[in-house]
Amino acid sequence: VKLRAAPNFNISKNRMENLSRTFPEYPAACCGDEWILNNPFCAGLIPRRKVRDLFKKMIYSDKDLKILIKKKKLCFEPELLSDQVGPASIDLKLADEFKVFRIDKFSLLDTKKPIPPHFMETIKLKKDEPFIVHPGSFIIASTDEYIKVSDDIVVTVDGKSSLARMGILVHTAGFVDPGFEGTITLEISNQSNV
């Protein structure tokens, strides 16, 4: 999966005040606990060039990601390998533990109730042992990396397009909240016929 990081403007008064200094004609306004800009984007009042430059700064580049990691604002255990950091994302690895539905024993799922623990089987792989996601199968996995995100960063996690082109779809909650600490849960399905 790909992890991308961006500044979390919603909780940072200082960041919104910095944004207001960039666009002094649109002061930051306090609305409850959130700091917002007086809607210049929707109104189209800020020149496109300035908006483009602002959004370029919203997704961190590889250089920015490395700085965040060095400053411990984005932490990974185990430490990342150098080839995991891409131009604007970080490649995460799968852990060696998977959960699969016990379709041999159960055929119905009640969406109004939590999944019973005996409904899923946990499979722990040995080192370098492959795991096959058969056509039409669904598994729950997690990242190998334990992640700590500072409270001024928001992170997104997406499946890789190279896997999607093979019919392997990876779903996540999408956004990882500021201040999150833990592994990322992944829902993986094989939509192909192989």
Coordinates of N, CA and C in Angstrom, one line a residue:
V1 N 0.8 -1.2 0.0 CA 0.0 0.0 0.0 C 0.9 1.2 0.0
K2 N 0.3 2.3 -0.4 CA 1.0 3.6 -0.4 C 0.5 4.5 0.7
L3 N 1.4 5.1 1.4 CA 1.1 6.0 2.5 C 1.5 7.4 2.0
R4 N 0.6 8.4 2.1 CA 0.8 9.8 1.8 C 0.6 10.6 3.0
A5 N 1.3 11.7 3.2 CA 1.1 12.5 4.3 C 1.0 14.0 3.9
A6 N 0.2 14.7 4.7 CA -0.1 16.1 4.4 C -0.3 16.9 5.7
P7 N -0.1 18.2 5.7 CA -0.3 19.0 6.9 C -1.8 18.8 7.3
N8 N -2.0 18.8 8.6 CA -3.4 18.8 9.1 C -3.8 20.2 9.5
F9 N -4.5 20.9 8.5 CA -4.9 22.2 8.8 C -6.0 22.3 9.8
N10 N -6.8 21.3 9.9 CA -8.0 21.4 10.8 C -7.7 21.6 12.3
I11 N -6.6 21.1 12.8 CA -6.4 21.3 14.2 C -5.3 22.3 14.5
S12 N -4.7 22.9 13.5 CA -3.5 23.7 13.8 C -3.8 25.2 13.6
K13 N -4.0 25.9 14.6 CA -4.3 27.3 14.6 C -3.1 28.0 13.9
N14 N -1.9 27.6 14.3 CA -0.7 28.2 13.7 C -0.6 28.0 12.2
R15 N -0.9 26.8 11.7 CA -0.9 26.6 10.2 C -1.9 27.5 9.5
M16 N -3.1 27.6 10.1 CA -4.1 28.5 9.4 C -3.7 29.9 9.5
E17 N -3.0 30.3 10.6 CA -2.5 31.7 10.6 C -1.4 31.9 9.6
N18 N -0.6 30.9 9.4 CA 0.4 31.0 8.3 C -0.2 31.1 6.9
L19 N -1.3 30.3 6.7 CA -2.0 30.4 5.5 C -2.6 31.8 5.3
S20 N -3.1 32.4 6.3 CA -3.6 33.7 6.2 C -2.6 34.7 5.9
R21 N -1.3 34.5 6.4 CA -0.2 35.4 6.0 C 0.1 35.3 4.5
T22 N -0.1 34.0 4.0 CA 0.2 33.8 2.6 C -0.9 34.6 1.7
F23 N -2.1 34.6 2.2 CA -3.2 35.3 1.6 C -3.8 36.3 2.5
P24 N -3.1 37.4 2.8 CA -3.6 38.4 3.8 C -4.9 39.0 3.5
E25 N -5.4 38.9 2.3 CA -6.7 39.5 1.9 C -7.8 38.6 2.4
Y26 N -7.5 37.3 2.9 CA -8.5 36.4 3.4 C -8.1 35.9 4.8
P27 N -8.4 36.7 5.8 CA -8.0 36.3 7.2 C -8.6 35.0 7.7
A28 N -7.9 34.3 8.6 CA -8.4 33.1 9.2 C -9.5 33.5 10.1
A29 N -10.6 32.8 10.1 CA -11.7 33.1 11.0 C -11.9 31.9 12.0
C30 N -12.2 32.2 13.2 CA -12.4 31.1 14.2 C -13.9 30.6 14.1
C31 N -14.1 29.3 13.9 CA -15.4 28.8 13.8 C -15.4 27.6 14.8
G32 N -15.8 27.8 16.0 CA -15.7 26.8 17.0 C -14.3 26.5 17.3
D33 N -13.9 25.2 17.3 CA -12.5 24.9 17.5 C -11.7 24.8 16.2
E34 N -12.3 24.9 15.1 CA -11.6 24.8 13.8 C -11.3 26.2 13.3
W35 N -10.1 26.3 12.7 CA -9.7 27.6 12.0 C -9.9 27.4 10.5
I36 N -10.7 28.3 9.9 CA -10.9 28.1 8.5 C -10.6 29.4 7.8
L37 N -10.4 29.3 6.5 CA -10.1 30.5 5.7 C -11.5 30.9 5.1
N38 N -11.7 32.2 5.0 CA -13.1 32.7 4.6 C -13.4 32.3 3.2
N39 N -13.5 31.0 2.9 CA -14.0 30.4 1.6 C -13.5 31.0 0.3
P40 N -12.2 31.4 0.2 CA -11.7 32.0 -1.1 C -11.6 31.0 -2.2
F41 N -11.4 29.7 -1.8 CA -11.3 28.7 -2.8 C -12.6 28.5 -3.6
C42 N -13.7 28.3 -2.9 CA -15.0 28.1 -3.5 C -15.4 29.3 -4.3
A43 N -15.1 30.5 -3.8 CA -15.5 31.7 -4.5 C -14.6 32.0 -5.7
G44 N -13.5 31.3 -5.8 CA -12.6 31.5 -6.9 C -11.8 32.8 -6.9
L45 N -11.6 33.4 -5.7 CA -11.0 34.7 -5.5 C -9.5 34.6 -5.5
I46 N -8.9 33.5 -5.1 CA -7.5 33.4 -5.1 C -7.0 33.0 -6.5
P47 N -6.0 33.6 -7.1 CA -5.5 33.3 -8.4 C -5.1 31.8 -8.4
R48 N -5.4 31.1 -9.6 CA -5.1 29.7 -9.7 C -3.7 29.3 -9.4
R49 N -2.8 30.2 -9.8 CA -1.3 29.9 -9.6 C -1.1 29.8 -8.1
K50 N -1.7 30.7 -7.2 CA -1.5 30.6 -5.8 C -2.1 29.4 -5.2
V51 N -3.3 29.0 -5.7 CA -4.0 27.8 -5.2 C -3.1 26.6 -5.6
R52 N -2.6 26.5 -6.8 CA -1.8 25.4 -7.3 C -0.6 25.3 -6.4
D53 N 0.1 26.4 -6.1 CA 1.3 26.4 -5.2 C 0.9 25.9 -3.8
L54 N -0.2 26.4 -3.3 CA -0.6 25.9 -2.0 C -0.9 24.4 -2.0
F55 N -1.6 23.9 -2.9 CA -1.9 22.5 -2.9 C -0.6 21.6 -3.2
K56 N 0.4 22.2 -3.9 CA 1.6 21.4 -4.1 C 2.3 21.2 -2.7
K57 N 2.1 22.1 -1.8 CA 2.7 22.0 -0.5 C 1.9 21.1 0.5
M58 N 0.7 20.7 0.0 CA -0.1 19.9 0.9 C 0.3 18.5 1.0
I59 N 0.7 17.9 -0.1 CA 1.2 16.5 0.0 C 2.7 16.6 0.1
Y60 N 3.3 15.9 1.1 CA 4.7 16.0 1.3 C 5.5 15.3 0.3
S61 N 6.6 15.8 -0.1 CA 7.5 15.2 -1.1 C 8.4 14.2 -0.3
D62 N 9.2 13.4 -1.1 CA 10.1 12.5 -0.4 C 11.1 13.2 0.5
K63 N 11.5 14.4 0.1 CA 12.4 15.2 1.0 C 11.7 15.6 2.3
D64 N 10.5 16.0 2.2 CA 9.7 16.4 3.3 C 9.4 15.2 4.2
L65 N 9.1 14.1 3.6 CA 8.8 12.9 4.4 C 10.1 12.4 5.2
K66 N 11.2 12.5 4.6 CA 12.5 12.2 5.3 C 12.7 13.1 6.4
I67 N 12.4 14.4 6.3 CA 12.6 15.4 7.4 C 11.6 15.0 8.5
L68 N 10.4 14.7 8.1 CA 9.4 14.4 9.2 C 9.8 13.1 9.9
I69 N 10.4 12.1 9.2 CA 10.8 10.9 9.9 C 12.0 11.2 10.8
K70 N 12.9 12.1 10.3 CA 14.1 12.4 11.1 C 13.7 13.2 12.4
K71 N 12.6 14.1 12.3 CA 12.1 14.9 13.4 C 11.2 14.1 14.3
K72 N 11.0 12.8 13.9 CA 10.1 11.9 14.7 C 8.6 12.4 14.7
K73 N 8.2 13.1 13.6 CA 6.8 13.5 13.5 C 6.0 12.4 12.8
L74 N 6.8 11.5 12.1 CA 6.3 10.3 11.4 C 7.2 9.2 11.7
C75 N 6.8 8.2 12.5 CA 7.7 7.2 13.0 C 7.2 5.8 12.5
F76 N 8.2 4.9 12.2 CA 7.9 3.6 11.7 C 8.7 2.6 12.4
E77 N 8.1 1.5 12.9 CA 8.8 0.4 13.5 C 8.4 -0.9 12.8
P78 N 9.2 -1.6 12.2 CA 10.7 -1.4 12.0 C 11.0 -0.2 11.1
E79 N 12.2 0.3 11.2 CA 12.6 1.4 10.4 C 12.4 1.1 8.9
L80 N 12.1 2.2 8.1 CA 11.9 2.0 6.7 C 13.2 1.7 6.0
L81 N 13.2 1.0 4.9 CA 14.3 0.9 4.0 C 14.3 2.0 3.1
S82 N 15.5 2.4 2.6 CA 15.5 3.6 1.7 C 14.7 3.5 0.5
D83 N 14.5 2.3 -0.1 CA 13.7 2.1 -1.3 C 12.2 2.2 -1.0
Q84 N 11.7 2.3 0.3 CA 10.3 2.4 0.6 C 9.8 3.8 0.4
V85 N 10.7 4.8 0.4 CA 10.3 6.2 0.3 C 10.3 6.6 -1.2
G86 N 9.1 6.9 -1.7 CA 9.0 7.3 -3.1 C 8.9 8.8 -3.3
P87 N 8.6 9.3 -4.5 CA 8.6 10.7 -4.7 C 7.7 11.5 -3.8
A88 N 6.5 10.9 -3.5 CA 5.5 11.6 -2.6 C 4.7 10.6 -1.8
S89 N 5.3 9.4 -1.5 CA 4.6 8.4 -0.8 C 5.6 7.5 -0.1
I90 N 5.1 6.6 0.7 CA 5.9 5.6 1.4 C 5.3 4.2 1.1
D91 N 6.0 3.3 0.6 CA 5.5 1.9 0.4 C 5.5 1.2 1.7
L92 N 4.4 0.6 2.1 CA 4.3 -0.2 3.3 C 4.2 -1.6 3.0
K93 N 4.7 -2.5 3.9 CA 4.7 -3.9 3.7 C 3.6 -4.6 4.5
L94 N 3.2 -5.8 4.0 CA 2.2 -6.6 4.7 C 2.9 -7.3 5.9
A95 N 2.1 -7.4 7.0 CA 2.6 -8.2 8.1 C 2.4 -9.7 7.8
D96 N 2.9 -10.6 8.6 CA 2.8 -12.0 8.3 C 1.6 -12.7 8.9
E97 N 0.6 -12.0 9.3 CA -0.6 -12.5 9.9 C -1.8 -12.1 9.1
F98 N -2.7 -13.0 8.7 CA -3.9 -12.7 8.0 C -5.1 -13.3 8.6
K99 N -6.3 -12.7 8.4 CA -7.5 -13.3 8.9 C -8.4 -13.6 7.7
V100 N -9.0 -14.8 7.7 CA -9.9 -15.2 6.6 C -11.2 -15.7 7.2
F101 N -12.3 -15.6 6.4 CA -13.6 -16.0 6.9 C -13.6 -17.6 6.8
R102 N -14.2 -18.2 7.8 CA -14.4 -19.6 7.8 C -15.6 -20.0 7.0
I103 N -15.6 -20.0 5.7 CA -16.7 -20.2 4.9 C -17.1 -21.7 4.9
D104 N -16.2 -22.5 5.4 CA -16.5 -24.0 5.5 C -17.5 -24.2 6.6
K105 N -17.6 -23.3 7.6 CA -18.5 -23.5 8.8 C -19.6 -22.5 8.8
F106 N -19.5 -21.3 8.2 CA -20.5 -20.3 8.3 C -20.8 -19.8 6.9
S107 N -22.1 -19.4 6.7 CA -22.5 -18.9 5.4 C -23.2 -17.6 5.5
L108 N -23.6 -17.1 6.6 CA -24.3 -15.9 6.8 C -23.5 -14.9 7.7
L109 N -23.7 -13.7 7.4 CA -23.0 -12.6 8.2 C -24.1 -11.6 8.5
D110 N -24.3 -11.3 9.8 CA -25.3 -10.4 10.2 C -24.6 -9.0 10.4
T111 N -24.9 -8.1 9.5 CA -24.2 -6.8 9.5 C -24.6 -5.9 10.7
K112 N -25.7 -6.3 11.4 CA -26.1 -5.6 12.6 C -25.3 -5.9 13.8
K113 N -24.5 -7.0 13.7 CA -23.8 -7.5 14.9 C -22.3 -7.5 14.5
P114 N -21.4 -7.4 15.5 CA -20.0 -7.6 15.3 C -19.7 -9.0 14.7
I115 N -18.6 -9.1 14.0 CA -18.2 -10.4 13.5 C -17.8 -11.3 14.7
P116 N -18.4 -12.5 14.9 CA -18.0 -13.4 16.0 C -16.5 -13.8 15.9
P117 N -15.8 -13.9 17.0 CA -14.4 -14.3 16.8 C -14.1 -15.6 16.2
H118 N -15.0 -16.6 16.4 CA -14.9 -17.9 15.8 C -15.2 -17.9 14.3
F119 N -15.7 -16.8 13.7 CA -16.1 -16.7 12.3 C -14.9 -16.6 11.4
M120 N -13.8 -16.1 12.0 CA -12.6 -15.9 11.2 C -11.4 -16.7 11.8
E121 N -10.6 -17.1 10.9 CA -9.4 -17.9 11.3 C -8.2 -17.0 11.0
T122 N -7.2 -17.0 12.0 CA -6.0 -16.3 11.9 C -4.9 -17.2 11.4
I123 N -4.2 -16.8 10.3 CA -3.2 -17.5 9.7 C -1.9 -16.8 9.9
K124 N -0.9 -17.4 10.5 CA 0.4 -16.8 10.7 C 1.4 -17.5 9.8
L125 N 2.1 -16.7 9.0 CA 3.0 -17.3 8.0 C 4.4 -17.4 8.6
K126 N 5.2 -18.3 8.1 CA 6.6 -18.4 8.4 C 7.4 -17.5 7.6
K127 N 8.6 -17.2 7.9 CA 9.4 -16.2 7.1 C 9.5 -16.7 5.7
D128 N 9.2 -15.8 4.7 CA 9.2 -16.0 3.3 C 8.2 -17.0 2.8
E129 N 7.2 -17.4 3.6 CA 6.2 -18.3 3.1 C 5.1 -17.4 2.4
P130 N 4.7 -17.9 1.2 CA 3.7 -17.1 0.4 C 2.3 -17.3 1.0
F131 N 1.5 -16.3 0.7 CA 0.0 -16.4 1.0 C -0.7 -16.1 -0.3
I132 N -1.6 -17.0 -0.6 CA -2.4 -16.9 -1.9 C -3.8 -16.4 -1.6
V133 N -4.2 -15.3 -2.2 CA -5.6 -14.8 -2.1 C -6.3 -15.3 -3.4
H134 N -7.1 -16.3 -3.2 CA -7.7 -17.0 -4.3 C -8.8 -16.1 -4.9
P135 N -9.2 -16.3 -6.2 CA -10.3 -15.5 -6.8 C -11.5 -15.5 -6.0
G136 N -12.1 -14.3 -5.8 CA -13.3 -14.2 -5.0 C -13.1 -14.2 -3.5
S137 N -11.8 -14.3 -3.1 CA -11.5 -14.4 -1.7 C -11.3 -13.0 -1.1
F138 N -11.5 -12.9 0.2 CA -11.4 -11.7 1.0 C -10.6 -12.0 2.2
I139 N -9.6 -11.2 2.5 CA -8.8 -11.3 3.8 C -8.7 -10.0 4.5
I140 N -8.4 -10.1 5.7 CA -8.0 -8.9 6.5 C -6.5 -9.1 6.9
A141 N -5.8 -8.0 6.6 CA -4.3 -8.0 6.9 C -4.0 -6.7 7.6
S142 N -2.7 -6.5 7.9 CA -2.3 -5.2 8.5 C -0.9 -5.0 7.9
T143 N -0.5 -3.7 8.1 CA 0.9 -3.3 7.7 C 1.9 -4.0 8.7
D144 N 3.1 -4.3 8.2 CA 4.1 -4.7 9.0 C 4.6 -3.6 9.9
E145 N 4.6 -2.4 9.4 CA 5.1 -1.2 10.1 C 4.1 -0.7 11.1
Y146 N 4.6 -0.5 12.3 CA 3.8 0.2 13.4 C 4.1 1.6 13.2
I147 N 3.0 2.4 13.1 CA 3.2 3.8 12.7 C 2.8 4.8 13.8
K148 N 3.5 5.9 14.0 CA 3.1 6.9 14.9 C 3.1 8.2 14.1
V149 N 1.9 8.9 14.2 CA 1.7 10.1 13.4 C 1.5 11.3 14.4
S150 N 2.3 12.4 14.2 CA 2.1 13.5 15.1 C 0.8 14.2 14.8
D151 N 0.4 15.0 15.8 CA -1.0 15.6 15.7 C -1.1 16.7 14.7
D152 N -0.1 17.1 14.0 CA -0.2 18.1 13.0 C 0.0 17.6 11.5
I153 N -0.2 16.2 11.4 CA -0.1 15.6 10.1 C -1.3 14.7 9.9
V154 N -1.8 14.6 8.7 CA -2.8 13.6 8.4 C -2.2 12.7 7.3
V155 N -2.6 11.4 7.4 CA -2.0 10.4 6.5 C -3.1 9.7 5.7
T156 N -2.9 9.4 4.5 CA -3.8 8.6 3.7 C -3.1 7.3 3.3
V157 N -3.9 6.2 3.2 CA -3.3 5.0 2.8 C -4.2 4.4 1.6
D158 N -3.5 4.1 0.5 CA -4.3 3.6 -0.7 C -3.6 2.4 -1.2
G159 N -4.4 1.6 -1.9 CA -3.8 0.4 -2.5 C -3.0 0.8 -3.7
K160 N -2.1 0.0 -4.1 CA -1.2 0.3 -5.3 C -1.9 0.0 -6.6
S161 N -1.8 0.9 -7.6 CA -2.5 0.6 -8.8 C -1.9 -0.6 -9.6
S162 N -0.7 -0.9 -9.3 CA -0.1 -2.2 -10.0 C -0.9 -3.4 -9.5
L163 N -1.3 -3.4 -8.3 CA -2.1 -4.6 -7.7 C -3.5 -4.5 -8.3
A164 N -4.1 -3.3 -8.3 CA -5.5 -3.1 -8.8 C -5.6 -3.6 -10.3
R165 N -4.6 -3.4 -11.1 CA -4.6 -3.8 -12.5 C -4.6 -5.4 -12.6
M166 N -4.2 -6.0 -11.5 CA -4.2 -7.5 -11.5 C -5.5 -8.0 -10.8
G167 N -6.4 -7.1 -10.3 CA -7.6 -7.5 -9.7 C -7.5 -7.6 -8.2
I168 N -6.4 -7.3 -7.6 CA -6.2 -7.3 -6.2 C -6.6 -5.9 -5.6
L169 N -7.7 -5.8 -4.9 CA -8.1 -4.5 -4.4 C -7.8 -4.4 -2.9
V170 N -7.2 -3.3 -2.5 CA -6.9 -3.1 -1.1 C -7.7 -1.9 -0.7
H171 N -8.5 -2.1 0.4 CA -9.3 -1.1 1.0 C -8.8 -0.8 2.4
T172 N -8.8 0.5 2.7 CA -8.4 0.9 4.1 C -9.4 1.9 4.5
A173 N -9.3 2.4 5.7 CA -10.2 3.4 6.2 C -9.9 4.7 5.4
G174 N -8.8 4.8 4.7 CA -8.5 5.9 3.9 C -7.6 6.9 4.7
F175 N -8.2 7.7 5.5 CA -7.5 8.7 6.3 C -7.0 8.0 7.6
V176 N -5.8 8.4 8.0 CA -5.3 8.0 9.3 C -5.3 9.3 10.1
D177 N -5.9 9.3 11.2 CA -6.1 10.5 12.0 C -4.8 11.0 12.6
P178 N -4.7 12.3 12.8 CA -3.6 12.9 13.4 C -3.4 12.3 14.8
G179 N -2.2 12.0 15.3 CA -2.0 11.4 16.6 C -2.2 9.9 16.6
F180 N -2.5 9.3 15.5 CA -2.7 7.8 15.4 C -1.4 7.1 15.8
E181 N -1.5 5.9 16.4 CA -0.4 5.1 16.7 C -0.9 3.6 16.6
G182 N -0.2 2.8 15.7 CA -0.6 1.4 15.6 C -0.3 1.0 14.1
T183 N -0.7 -0.3 13.8 CA -0.6 -0.8 12.5 C -1.9 -0.4 11.7
I184 N -1.8 -0.4 10.4 CA -3.0 0.0 9.6 C -3.7 -1.3 9.1
T185 N -5.0 -1.4 9.4 CA -5.7 -2.6 8.9 C -6.1 -2.5 7.5
L186 N -5.9 -3.6 6.7 CA -6.1 -3.6 5.3 C -7.2 -4.7 5.0
E187 N -8.1 -4.3 4.1 CA -9.1 -5.3 3.6 C -8.7 -5.6 2.2
I188 N -8.4 -6.8 1.9 CA -7.9 -7.2 0.6 C -8.8 -8.2 -0.1
S189 N -9.1 -8.0 -1.3 CA -9.9 -9.0 -2.1 C -9.3 -9.2 -3.4
N190 N -9.5 -10.4 -3.9 CA -9.1 -10.8 -5.3 C -10.3 -10.8 -6.2
Q191 N -10.4 -9.8 -7.0 CA -11.6 -9.7 -7.9 C -11.3 -10.3 -9.3
S192 N -10.1 -10.8 -9.5 CA -9.8 -11.4 -10.8 C -10.2 -12.9 -10.8
N193 N -10.0 -13.5 -12.0 CA -10.3 -14.9 -12.1 C -9.1 -15.8 -12.0
V194 N -8.0 -15.3 -11.5 CA -6.8 -16.1 -11.3 C -6.2 -15.8 -9.9

